[in-house]
mmCIF file of C-alpha atoms in Angstrom:
data_model
loop_
_atom_site.group_PDB
_atom_site.id
_atom_site.type_symbol
_atom_site.label_atom_id
_atom_site.label_comp_id
_atom_site.label_asym_id
_atom_site.label_seq_id
_atom_site.Cartn_x
_atom_site.Cartn_y
_atom_site.Cartn_z
ATOM 1 C CA MET A 6 47.546 53.900 -36.240
ATOM 2 C CA ILE A 7 46.933 50.103 -36.111
ATOM 3 C CA ILE A 8 49.186 48.379 -33.251
ATOM 4 C CA SER A 9 51.120 45.730 -34.386
ATOM 5 C CA TYR A 10 52.975 42.284 -32.238
ATOM 6 C CA SER A 11 55.836 43.968 -32.845
ATOM 7 C CA TRP A 12 55.026 47.290 -31.172
ATOM 8 C CA ILE A 13 53.814 45.414 -28.485
ATOM 9 C CA PHE A 14 57.277 43.018 -28.020
ATOM 10 C CA ALA A 15 59.058 46.560 -28.663
ATOM 11 C CA ALA A 16 57.057 47.864 -25.924
ATOM 12 C CA LEU A 17 57.487 45.325 -23.138
ATOM 13 C CA THR A 18 61.329 44.482 -23.926
ATOM 14 C CA ASP A 19 64.087 45.784 -22.094
ATOM 15 C CA PHE A 20 67.408 46.526 -23.941
ATOM 16 C CA ASN A 21 68.474 43.742 -23.711
ATOM 17 C CA GLY A 22 65.875 41.728 -25.751
ATOM 18 C CA ARG A 23 64.766 39.669 -22.681
ATOM 19 C CA LEU A 24 60.405 39.728 -22.760
ATOM 20 C CA GLN A 25 59.132 38.099 -19.133
ATOM 21 C CA ALA A 26 55.855 36.486 -19.312
ATOM 22 C CA ARG A 27 54.252 38.178 -15.886
ATOM 23 C CA ASP A 28 54.400 41.551 -18.254
ATOM 24 C CA ILE A 29 52.603 40.113 -21.055
ATOM 25 C CA VAL A 30 50.098 38.494 -18.761
ATOM 26 C CA ARG A 31 50.041 42.312 -17.147
ATOM 27 C CA PHE A 32 49.665 43.680 -20.127
ATOM 28 C CA LEU A 33 46.788 42.235 -21.275
ATOM 29 C CA TYR A 34 45.247 41.829 -18.455
ATOM 30 C CA ASN A 35 45.604 45.704 -18.326
ATOM 31 C CA ALA A 36 44.033 46.763 -21.787
ATOM 32 C CA ALA A 37 41.792 43.782 -21.122
ATOM 33 C CA LYS A 38 40.126 46.151 -18.207
ATOM 34 C CA ILE A 39 40.603 49.414 -19.781
ATOM 35 C CA THR A 40 38.534 48.233 -22.658
ATOM 36 C CA VAL A 41 35.645 46.929 -20.450
ATOM 37 C CA GLU A 42 35.729 50.524 -18.492
ATOM 38 C CA GLN A 43 36.573 52.616 -20.578
ATOM 39 C CA SER A 44 34.649 52.133 -23.529
ATOM 40 C CA ASN A 45 33.845 54.375 -24.307
ATOM 41 C CA ASN A 46 36.321 56.935 -24.037
ATOM 42 C CA ILE A 47 38.534 54.455 -26.593
ATOM 43 C CA GLN A 48 35.888 53.980 -29.270
ATOM 44 C CA PHE A 49 35.461 49.843 -28.659
ATOM 45 C CA GLU A 50 32.417 50.181 -30.715
ATOM 46 C CA LYS A 51 34.293 50.949 -33.585
ATOM 47 C CA TRP A 52 37.062 47.724 -33.062
ATOM 48 C CA SER A 53 35.141 45.907 -31.118
ATOM 49 C CA THR A 54 34.052 43.961 -34.066
ATOM 50 C CA SER A 55 37.598 43.408 -36.095
ATOM 51 C CA ARG A 56 39.879 43.403 -32.386
ATOM 52 C CA LEU A 57 39.511 42.711 -29.144
ATOM 53 C CA LEU A 58 41.317 44.826 -27.406
ATOM 54 C CA PRO A 59 41.036 48.016 -29.018
ATOM 55 C CA PRO A 60 44.760 50.230 -30.574
ATOM 56 C CA GLN A 61 43.813 53.207 -28.198
ATOM 57 C CA SER A 62 43.190 50.446 -24.586
ATOM 58 C CA ILE A 63 46.734 48.640 -25.939
ATOM 59 C CA ARG A 64 48.741 52.018 -25.808
ATOM 60 C CA LYS A 65 46.629 52.663 -22.456
ATOM 61 C CA ALA A 66 48.018 49.776 -20.985
ATOM 62 C CA LEU A 67 51.425 50.786 -21.236
ATOM 63 C CA LYS A 68 51.826 52.345 -18.088
ATOM 64 C CA PRO A 69 50.665 50.498 -15.229
ATOM 65 C CA CYS A 70 53.086 47.254 -16.412
ATOM 66 C CA SER A 71 55.326 49.826 -16.259
ATOM 67 C CA GLU A 72 55.351 51.590 -13.119
ATOM 68 C CA LYS A 73 54.597 47.330 -12.391
ATOM 69 C CA LYS A 74 57.840 46.372 -13.318
ATOM 70 C CA VAL A 75 59.758 49.189 -12.161
ATOM 71 C CA GLU A 76 58.266 48.180 -8.948
ATOM 72 C CA GLU A 77 59.500 44.977 -9.174
ATOM 73 C CA ALA A 78 62.717 45.348 -10.428
ATOM 74 C CA LYS A 79 63.673 47.704 -6.697
ATOM 75 C CA GLU A 80 62.841 44.847 -5.510
ATOM 76 C CA GLU A 81 65.476 42.871 -7.649
ATOM 77 C CA TYR A 82 68.248 44.831 -7.505
ATOM 78 C CA PRO A 83 69.429 47.624 -5.024
ATOM 79 C CA GLU A 84 71.606 49.513 -6.900
ATOM 80 C CA PHE A 85 68.829 50.061 -9.609
ATOM 81 C CA GLU A 86 66.401 51.185 -6.648
ATOM 82 C CA LYS A 87 68.684 53.406 -4.910
ATOM 83 C CA TRP A 88 68.932 55.358 -8.296
ATOM 84 C CA VAL A 89 65.449 54.980 -8.717
ATOM 85 C CA GLU A 90 65.222 57.298 -5.456
ATOM 86 C CA THR A 91 68.265 59.996 -5.534
ATOM 87 C CA LEU A 92 66.111 60.674 -9.418
ATOM 88 C CA ARG A 93 62.869 62.236 -7.268
ATOM 89 C CA GLN A 94 65.063 64.989 -6.861
ATOM 90 C CA TYR A 95 64.735 66.554 -10.756
ATOM 91 C CA SER A 96 61.819 67.306 -11.995
ATOM 92 C CA VAL A 97 59.819 65.593 -14.285
ATOM 93 C CA GLU A 98 61.000 68.373 -17.625
ATOM 94 C CA LEU A 99 64.422 67.429 -16.461
ATOM 95 C CA ARG A 100 63.379 63.303 -16.941
ATOM 96 C CA SER A 101 63.474 63.073 -21.190
ATOM 97 C CA ILE A 102 65.018 60.433 -22.886
ATOM 98 C CA PRO A 103 67.233 60.909 -24.558
ATOM 99 C CA PHE A 104 69.375 61.652 -21.862
ATOM 100 C CA ALA A 105 72.763 62.718 -20.597
ATOM 101 C CA VAL A 106 74.256 60.579 -17.279
ATOM 102 C CA GLU A 107 75.741 63.710 -16.339
ATOM 103 C CA LYS A 108 72.400 65.679 -16.350
ATOM 104 C CA PHE A 109 71.092 62.926 -13.131
ATOM 105 C CA GLY A 110 75.167 62.660 -11.620
ATOM 106 C CA MET A 111 74.991 58.663 -12.190
ATOM 107 C CA GLU A 112 78.683 57.410 -11.230
ATOM 108 C CA PRO A 113 79.463 54.683 -14.336
ATOM 109 C CA LYS A 114 79.605 51.658 -11.724
ATOM 110 C CA THR A 115 74.758 52.827 -11.988
ATOM 111 C CA VAL A 116 75.325 53.440 -15.215
ATOM 112 C CA ARG A 117 76.827 50.197 -16.067
ATOM 113 C CA ILE A 118 74.405 48.023 -14.312
ATOM 114 C CA LEU A 119 71.426 50.087 -15.504
ATOM 115 C CA GLU A 120 73.069 48.856 -18.877
ATOM 116 C CA ASP A 121 73.247 45.660 -18.159
ATOM 117 C CA MET A 122 69.545 45.493 -16.991
ATOM 118 C CA GLY A 123 68.823 46.395 -20.711
ATOM 119 C CA VAL A 124 67.858 50.069 -18.434
ATOM 120 C CA ILE A 125 69.664 52.237 -20.265
ATOM 121 C CA TYR A 126 71.131 52.281 -24.181
ATOM 122 C CA GLU A 127 74.538 54.160 -24.372
ATOM 123 C CA ASP A 128 73.685 55.022 -29.100
ATOM 124 C CA LYS A 129 78.067 55.509 -28.183
ATOM 125 C CA GLU A 130 77.106 56.806 -32.915
ATOM 126 C CA LYS A 131 75.294 59.755 -31.093
ATOM 127 C CA GLU A 132 77.536 63.327 -31.309
ATOM 128 C CA ASP A 133 75.576 64.963 -29.003
ATOM 129 C CA ILE A 134 75.776 64.287 -25.231
ATOM 130 C CA ALA A 135 72.815 63.267 -24.758
ATOM 131 C CA ARG A 136 72.848 59.730 -25.521
ATOM 132 C CA PHE A 137 71.050 57.841 -22.887
ATOM 133 C CA TYR A 138 67.927 56.249 -23.984
ATOM 134 C CA MET A 139 65.276 53.399 -21.910
ATOM 135 C CA PRO A 140 63.030 50.932 -23.317
ATOM 136 C CA GLU A 141 58.688 51.960 -22.880
ATOM 137 C CA ILE A 142 58.662 49.303 -20.515
ATOM 138 C CA PHE A 143 60.597 51.698 -18.300
ATOM 139 C CA ARG A 144 59.966 54.548 -19.234
ATOM 140 C CA GLU A 145 56.431 55.719 -18.090
ATOM 141 C CA GLY A 146 57.960 53.903 -14.595
ATOM 142 C CA LEU A 147 60.598 55.819 -13.964
ATOM 143 C CA GLY A 148 58.165 59.369 -14.773
ATOM 144 C CA PHE A 149 60.699 60.488 -17.783
ATOM 145 C CA SER A 150 58.683 61.413 -21.618
ATOM 146 C CA GLY A 151 60.666 60.499 -24.698
ATOM 147 C CA THR A 152 57.950 61.520 -27.373
ATOM 148 C CA GLY A 153 61.009 62.103 -29.729
ATOM 149 C CA ALA A 154 62.238 59.476 -28.857
ATOM 150 C CA ARG A 155 59.670 56.498 -29.502
ATOM 151 C CA PRO A 156 60.964 55.862 -33.354
ATOM 152 C CA ARG A 157 64.931 56.285 -32.024
ATOM 153 C CA VAL A 158 64.144 53.959 -29.722
ATOM 154 C CA LEU A 159 62.251 50.962 -32.120
ATOM 155 C CA ALA A 160 65.357 51.774 -34.291
ATOM 156 C CA LEU A 161 68.110 51.139 -31.378
ATOM 157 C CA LYS A 162 66.252 48.262 -30.596
ATOM 158 C CA ARG A 163 66.778 47.394 -33.327
ATOM 159 C CA LYS A 164 69.799 47.945 -34.507
ATOM 160 C CA VAL A 165 70.972 45.827 -31.208
ATOM 161 C CA LEU A 166 68.168 43.137 -31.204
ATOM 162 C CA GLY A 167 68.973 42.081 -34.722
ATOM 163 C CA ARG A 168 66.966 42.764 -37.597
ATOM 164 C CA GLY A 169 64.317 40.520 -38.676
ATOM 165 C CA ILE A 170 63.192 40.960 -34.218
ATOM 166 C CA ILE A 171 61.408 44.190 -34.292
#
């Protein structure tokens, strides 16, 4: 699978469609660094004639970007920082997407703040209690898994932001 610009846009934006220049620069820096430092592991030879950055480098670059995004958001939003600190008491196994806010004892005020920040999105069409999703740019940095939820996150972003964007 070749990674497209729409995947990169979807991975780096929050649920409000915000994309910050520093996230793009950080993403490209990390992808280039991974390409140079792990050229054998990422099959650089295979892709070097057609791509500056191999797909594997691009995929791996998301994690350090997400970690830094969470770090910056903690500095900018005290409520977000408090919520992140409460997540430490929950095992990694419990941190999966979609999730129920009740599972993490989240107050309505915290839910509203995270929704306003674009960190979480409630899929109100879903009848299950676990109907909150998180964009990739925050997911890995917060230690959430979401292997099965990734396609749903992209579909929700299309719904929230509009079809022509992603």
